[in-house]
CSV table of C-alpha atoms in Angstrom, one decimal:
chain,number,residue,atom,x,y,z
A,1,UNK,CA,17.3,202.7,90.0
A,2,UNK,CA,16.3,204.8,87.0
A,3,UNK,CA,13.9,202.1,85.9
A,4,UNK,CA,12.1,202.4,89.3
A,5,UNK,CA,11.6,206.1,88.9
A,6,UNK,CA,14.8,207.8,90.3
A,7,UNK,CA,16.2,210.7,88.4
A,8,UNK,CA,19.9,210.3,87.7
A,9,UNK,CA,21.4,213.4,85.9
A,10,UNK,CA,25.0,212.1,85.6
A,11,UNK,CA,25.3,208.3,85.1
A,12,UNK,CA,29.1,208.3,85.4
A,13,UNK,CA,29.1,210.2,88.6
A,14,UNK,CA,26.3,208.0,90.1
A,15,UNK,CA,28.2,204.9,89.2
A,16,UNK,CA,31.3,206.3,90.9
A,17,UNK,CA,29.4,206.9,94.1
A,18,UNK,CA,27.9,203.4,94.0
A,19,UNK,CA,31.3,201.9,93.5
A,20,UNK,CA,32.7,203.8,96.6
A,21,UNK,CA,29.7,203.6,98.9
A,22,UNK,CA,27.9,200.5,97.8
A,23,UNK,CA,24.3,200.1,96.6
A,24,UNK,CA,22.9,198.5,99.7
A,25,UNK,CA,24.4,201.1,102.1
A,26,UNK,CA,23.0,203.9,99.9
A,27,UNK,CA,19.7,202.2,99.5
A,28,UNK,CA,19.1,202.8,103.3
A,29,UNK,CA,19.0,206.5,102.6
A,30,UNK,CA,16.7,206.1,99.5
A,31,UNK,CA,14.1,203.9,101.4
A,32,UNK,CA,12.0,206.9,102.6
A,33,UNK,CA,11.7,208.0,99.0
A,34,UNK,CA,10.0,204.8,97.9
A,35,UNK,CA,6.2,204.8,97.2
A,36,UNK,CA,4.0,203.2,99.9
A,37,UNK,CA,0.4,202.2,100.3
A,38,UNK,CA,-1.7,201.5,103.3
A,39,UNK,CA,-3.4,198.1,103.3
A,40,UNK,CA,-5.6,197.0,106.2
A,41,UNK,CA,-4.0,199.7,108.4
A,42,UNK,CA,-0.5,198.5,107.6
A,43,UNK,CA,2.0,200.5,105.4
A,44,UNK,CA,3.5,198.5,102.6
A,45,UNK,CA,6.6,200.0,101.0
A,46,UNK,CA,7.0,199.3,97.3
A,47,UNK,CA,10.0,199.2,95.0
A,48,UNK,CA,9.3,202.3,92.9
A,49,UNK,CA,10.5,205.8,93.9
A,50,UNK,CA,8.2,208.7,94.5
A,51,UNK,CA,8.0,211.4,91.9
A,52,UNK,CA,10.8,213.9,92.3
A,53,UNK,CA,13.3,211.5,93.8
A,54,UNK,CA,16.9,212.3,92.6
A,55,UNK,CA,20.1,210.5,93.0
A,56,UNK,CA,21.9,213.7,94.0
A,57,UNK,CA,19.5,214.2,96.9
A,58,UNK,CA,20.1,210.7,98.2
A,59,UNK,CA,23.9,211.4,98.1
A,60,UNK,CA,23.4,214.7,99.9
A,61,UNK,CA,21.4,212.9,102.7
A,62,UNK,CA,24.2,210.3,103.0
A,63,UNK,CA,26.9,213.0,103.3
A,64,UNK,CA,24.7,214.9,105.9
A,65,UNK,CA,24.4,211.7,107.9
A,66,UNK,CA,28.2,211.1,107.8
A,67,UNK,CA,28.9,214.6,109.2
A,68,UNK,CA,26.2,214.0,111.8
A,69,UNK,CA,27.8,210.8,113.0
A,70,UNK,CA,31.1,212.6,113.4
A,71,UNK,CA,29.6,215.4,115.4
A,72,UNK,CA,27.6,213.1,117.7
A,73,UNK,CA,30.8,211.0,118.3
A,74,UNK,CA,32.6,214.2,119.2
A,75,UNK,CA,30.0,214.8,122.0
A,76,UNK,CA,30.0,211.2,123.2
A,77,UNK,CA,33.8,211.2,123.4
A,78,UNK,CA,33.7,214.1,125.8
A,79,UNK,CA,30.9,212.6,127.8
A,80,UNK,CA,32.8,209.2,128.0
A,81,UNK,CA,36.0,210.8,129.3
A,82,UNK,CA,34.1,212.9,131.9
A,83,UNK,CA,32.1,209.9,133.0
A,84,UNK,CA,35.2,207.8,133.4
A,85,UNK,CA,36.7,210.4,135.7
A,86,UNK,CA,33.5,210.7,137.8
A,87,UNK,CA,33.2,206.9,138.2
A,88,UNK,CA,36.8,206.5,139.3
A,89,UNK,CA,36.6,209.4,141.7
A,90,UNK,CA,33.4,208.0,143.3
A,91,UNK,CA,34.5,204.4,143.5
A,92,UNK,CA,38.1,205.3,144.2
A,93,UNK,CA,37.1,207.1,147.4
A,94,UNK,CA,36.5,203.6,148.9
A,95,UNK,CA,39.4,201.6,147.6
A,96,UNK,CA,41.9,201.5,144.7
A,97,UNK,CA,40.2,198.2,143.8
A,98,UNK,CA,36.6,199.1,144.4
A,99,UNK,CA,35.6,198.0,140.9
A,100,UNK,CA,36.7,194.5,141.9
A,101,UNK,CA,35.1,194.3,145.3
A,102,UNK,CA,31.5,193.0,145.5
A,103,UNK,CA,30.9,195.0,148.8
A,104,UNK,CA,31.4,198.3,146.9
A,105,UNK,CA,28.8,197.4,144.2
A,106,UNK,CA,25.1,196.7,144.1
A,107,UNK,CA,24.2,193.1,145.1
A,108,UNK,CA,22.2,192.6,141.9
A,109,UNK,CA,25.4,193.1,139.9
A,110,UNK,CA,28.0,191.6,142.2
A,111,UNK,CA,26.2,188.5,143.6
A,112,UNK,CA,23.3,187.6,141.2
A,113,UNK,CA,24.0,184.8,138.7
A,114,UNK,CA,23.6,185.5,135.0
A,115,UNK,CA,21.8,182.4,133.7
A,116,UNK,CA,23.5,182.8,130.3
A,117,UNK,CA,27.0,182.4,131.8
A,118,UNK,CA,26.6,180.8,135.1
A,119,UNK,CA,28.7,183.6,136.7
A,120,UNK,CA,27.8,186.8,138.4
A,121,UNK,CA,27.3,189.8,136.2
A,122,UNK,CA,30.2,191.4,138.0
A,123,UNK,CA,32.6,188.5,137.5
A,124,UNK,CA,31.8,188.4,133.8
A,125,UNK,CA,32.4,192.1,133.5
A,126,UNK,CA,35.7,191.7,135.4
A,127,UNK,CA,36.7,188.8,133.1
A,128,UNK,CA,36.3,190.9,130.0
A,129,UNK,CA,38.2,193.9,131.5
A,130,UNK,CA,41.0,191.7,132.7
A,131,UNK,CA,41.3,190.1,129.2
A,132,UNK,CA,41.4,193.6,127.7
A,133,UNK,CA,44.2,194.6,130.0
A,134,UNK,CA,46.2,191.5,129.4
A,135,UNK,CA,45.9,192.0,125.6
A,136,UNK,CA,46.6,195.8,125.7
A,137,UNK,CA,49.6,197.2,123.9
A,138,UNK,CA,49.1,200.6,125.4
A,139,UNK,CA,52.3,202.0,126.9
A,140,UNK,CA,50.8,202.6,130.4
A,141,UNK,CA,49.5,199.0,130.4
A,142,UNK,CA,52.9,197.5,129.3
A,143,UNK,CA,54.6,199.7,131.9
A,144,UNK,CA,52.4,198.4,134.7
A,145,UNK,CA,52.8,194.8,133.7
A,146,UNK,CA,56.6,195.1,133.6
A,147,UNK,CA,56.8,196.9,137.0
A,148,UNK,CA,54.1,195.0,138.8
A,149,UNK,CA,54.1,191.5,137.3
A,150,UNK,CA,51.1,189.4,138.3
A,151,UNK,CA,49.3,192.3,140.0
A,152,UNK,CA,45.9,193.7,139.1
A,153,UNK,CA,45.9,197.4,138.0
A,154,UNK,CA,44.2,199.9,140.3
A,155,UNK,CA,40.9,201.5,139.3
A,156,UNK,CA,42.4,204.6,137.7
A,157,UNK,CA,44.6,202.6,135.4
A,158,UNK,CA,42.1,199.9,134.6
A,159,UNK,CA,39.5,202.6,133.7
A,160,UNK,CA,41.7,203.8,130.8
A,161,UNK,CA,40.7,200.7,128.9
A,162,UNK,CA,36.9,200.9,129.5
A,163,UNK,CA,34.8,201.6,126.5
A,164,UNK,CA,31.5,203.4,126.8
A,165,UNK,CA,29.6,200.1,127.0
A,166,UNK,CA,31.8,198.8,129.9
A,167,UNK,CA,31.3,202.0,131.8
A,168,UNK,CA,27.5,202.0,131.4
A,169,UNK,CA,27.4,198.5,132.7
A,170,UNK,CA,29.6,199.3,135.6
A,171,UNK,CA,27.5,202.4,136.4
A,172,UNK,CA,24.4,200.3,136.4
A,173,UNK,CA,26.1,197.9,138.8
A,174,UNK,CA,27.1,200.6,141.3
A,175,UNK,CA,25.2,201.2,144.6
A,176,UNK,CA,22.3,203.6,144.1
A,177,UNK,CA,23.9,206.2,146.4
A,178,UNK,CA,27.1,206.2,144.3
A,179,UNK,CA,25.1,206.3,141.1
A,180,UNK,CA,23.3,209.3,142.4
A,181,UNK,CA,26.7,211.0,143.2
A,182,UNK,CA,27.8,210.5,139.6
A,183,UNK,CA,24.4,211.6,138.2
A,184,UNK,CA,24.5,214.7,140.3
A,185,UNK,CA,27.9,215.7,139.1
A,186,UNK,CA,26.3,216.1,135.6
A,187,UNK,CA,23.1,217.7,136.8
A,188,UNK,CA,21.0,214.6,135.9
A,189,UNK,CA,18.0,214.5,138.2
A,190,UNK,CA,18.1,210.8,139.1
A,191,UNK,CA,20.3,207.7,138.7
A,192,UNK,CA,17.4,206.0,136.9
A,193,UNK,CA,17.4,208.6,134.2
A,194,UNK,CA,21.2,208.5,134.0
A,195,UNK,CA,21.2,204.8,133.5
A,196,UNK,CA,18.9,204.9,130.5
A,197,UNK,CA,20.7,207.9,129.0
A,198,UNK,CA,24.0,206.1,129.1
A,199,UNK,CA,22.5,202.9,127.5
A,200,UNK,CA,21.0,205.1,124.8
A,201,UNK,CA,24.2,206.9,124.1
A,202,UNK,CA,26.1,203.6,123.9
A,203,UNK,CA,23.7,202.3,121.2
A,204,UNK,CA,24.2,205.6,119.3
A,205,UNK,CA,28.0,205.3,119.7
A,206,UNK,CA,27.9,201.8,118.2
A,207,UNK,CA,25.8,203.0,115.3
A,208,UNK,CA,28.3,205.8,114.6
A,209,UNK,CA,31.4,203.6,115.1
A,210,UNK,CA,30.0,201.1,112.5
A,211,UNK,CA,29.2,203.9,110.1
A,212,UNK,CA,25.5,203.0,110.1
A,213,UNK,CA,22.6,205.3,109.2
A,214,UNK,CA,21.8,207.5,112.1
A,215,UNK,CA,19.6,210.5,111.1
A,216,UNK,CA,16.1,208.9,111.1
A,217,UNK,CA,16.8,205.7,113.1
A,218,UNK,CA,14.7,205.0,116.2
A,219,UNK,CA,16.6,204.3,119.3
A,220,UNK,CA,16.7,200.7,120.5
A,221,UNK,CA,16.7,202.0,124.0
A,222,UNK,CA,13.9,204.1,125.4
A,223,UNK,CA,15.5,206.8,127.5
A,224,UNK,CA,13.7,208.0,130.6
A,225,UNK,CA,13.1,211.8,130.7
A,226,UNK,CA,12.8,214.1,133.6
A,227,UNK,CA,9.5,216.0,134.3
A,228,UNK,CA,9.4,219.7,133.7
A,229,UNK,CA,9.6,220.3,137.4
A,230,UNK,CA,12.9,218.3,137.5
A,231,UNK,CA,14.4,219.9,134.5
A,232,UNK,CA,12.9,223.0,132.9
A,233,UNK,CA,15.4,223.1,130.0
A,234,UNK,CA,14.1,219.8,128.6
A,235,UNK,CA,10.4,220.6,129.1
A,236,UNK,CA,9.8,221.2,125.4
A,237,UNK,CA,10.0,217.5,124.6
A,238,UNK,CA,8.1,216.2,127.7
A,239,UNK,CA,5.6,213.7,126.4
A,240,UNK,CA,6.9,213.8,122.8
A,241,UNK,CA,7.9,210.2,122.4
A,242,UNK,CA,8.9,210.6,118.7
A,243,UNK,CA,11.4,213.4,119.6
A,244,UNK,CA,12.7,211.5,122.6
A,245,UNK,CA,13.4,208.3,120.7
A,246,UNK,CA,14.9,209.8,117.6
A,247,UNK,CA,18.1,211.6,116.9
A,248,UNK,CA,16.7,214.8,118.4
A,249,UNK,CA,16.5,213.1,121.8
A,250,UNK,CA,20.1,211.9,121.6
A,251,UNK,CA,21.2,215.4,120.6
A,252,UNK,CA,19.3,216.8,123.7
A,253,UNK,CA,21.1,214.3,126.0
A,254,UNK,CA,24.5,215.3,124.5
A,255,UNK,CA,23.8,219.0,124.8
A,256,UNK,CA,22.6,218.5,128.4
A,257,UNK,CA,25.8,216.7,129.4
A,258,UNK,CA,28.0,219.1,127.6
A,259,UNK,CA,26.4,222.1,129.4
A,260,UNK,CA,28.0,220.8,132.6
A,261,UNK,CA,31.2,219.3,131.2
A,262,UNK,CA,32.1,222.3,129.0
A,263,UNK,CA,29.5,225.1,129.2
A,264,UNK,CA,31.5,227.2,126.6
A,265,UNK,CA,31.6,224.4,124.0
A,266,UNK,CA,30.6,225.4,120.5
A,267,UNK,CA,29.0,221.9,119.9
A,268,UNK,CA,25.5,223.2,120.1
A,269,UNK,CA,26.2,225.9,117.5
A,270,UNK,CA,27.9,223.3,115.3
A,271,UNK,CA,24.9,221.1,115.5
A,272,UNK,CA,22.6,223.9,114.5
A,273,UNK,CA,24.9,224.8,111.6
A,274,UNK,CA,25.0,221.2,110.4
A,275,UNK,CA,21.2,220.8,110.6
A,276,UNK,CA,20.8,223.8,108.4
A,277,UNK,CA,22.6,221.7,105.7
A,278,UNK,CA,19.9,219.1,105.7
A,279,UNK,CA,19.0,218.5,102.0
A,280,UNK,CA,16.2,220.7,100.6
A,281,UNK,CA,13.5,218.1,99.9
A,282,UNK,CA,9.8,217.8,99.2
A,283,UNK,CA,9.9,214.1,100.4
A,284,UNK,CA,11.9,213.9,103.6
A,285,UNK,CA,12.3,216.3,106.5
A,286,UNK,CA,13.9,216.7,109.9
A,287,UNK,CA,10.6,215.6,111.5
A,288,UNK,CA,11.8,212.0,110.8
A,289,UNK,CA,14.7,212.7,113.1
A,290,UNK,CA,12.4,214.0,115.8
A,291,UNK,CA,13.2,217.7,115.5
A,292,UNK,CA,10.2,219.7,116.8
A,293,UNK,CA,9.2,223.0,115.2
A,294,UNK,CA,11.1,226.0,116.5
A,295,UNK,CA,13.6,223.7,118.3
A,296,UNK,CA,16.4,226.3,117.7
A,297,UNK,CA,14.6,228.8,120.0
A,298,UNK,CA,14.7,226.5,123.0
A,299,UNK,CA,17.0,227.5,125.9
A,300,UNK,CA,18.9,224.2,125.6
A,301,UNK,CA,20.3,225.4,122.3
A,302,UNK,CA,21.0,228.9,123.4
């Protein structure tokens, strides 16, 4: 790393970090610091580092990203729990087994065949949930299996084993009127927007759960965004694709959900405090994470 232009002030300390974090994990944070050239309209990233690159700054960026993942996970956990409640309330109004009944779900989900499995999307979803319940060692699951051997758990018990991905799939498989009911509970303008927000948050959750780099990674799912007439509080990133598809967009979604789940939450202030810890650098900036200028002044964060 030193031979490629990185400044390392303390070799022993740097070696200790590399032994604990790993070179290849840390190299993901040093990638933006590498020199690049444009050839034929295409950016080619080289091996050597830009002038002024320091090992300590790379470590600071790594630590910042670690704190960021924990904070984003905190928000997603609250959203996940609240979403679980809304889905069970909405479907449970029809039947304790509404999640199992094709008539209570959208036909594209409950009756259409998935070419990859030869089963309906719903039956494949149910198979995975039933397997999870059968394997579960949770006390509530063991109690139900002892007391009601051979029976299927009702919606409100089965829901306790859904992860975020399972819930987002089920939400997409609900009837549009029921999707709208859930979206409205969180103040989301439409079920179409809600669907993409949940898929986007699920991708982010998986990134965080696997301790992967988050701060400047583009979202694999393009969230839909409301127009300024639908949602004034998000108007500042309307049409800003870079902000919408980077970390800032995810943070906006989290803040928006939390404003209805827990309006007095300190999460927004904690995010602002953490962002202020972003490493002082002449090479990388929060623009790579999609943060617009003066974002702190927007009403969403106040």
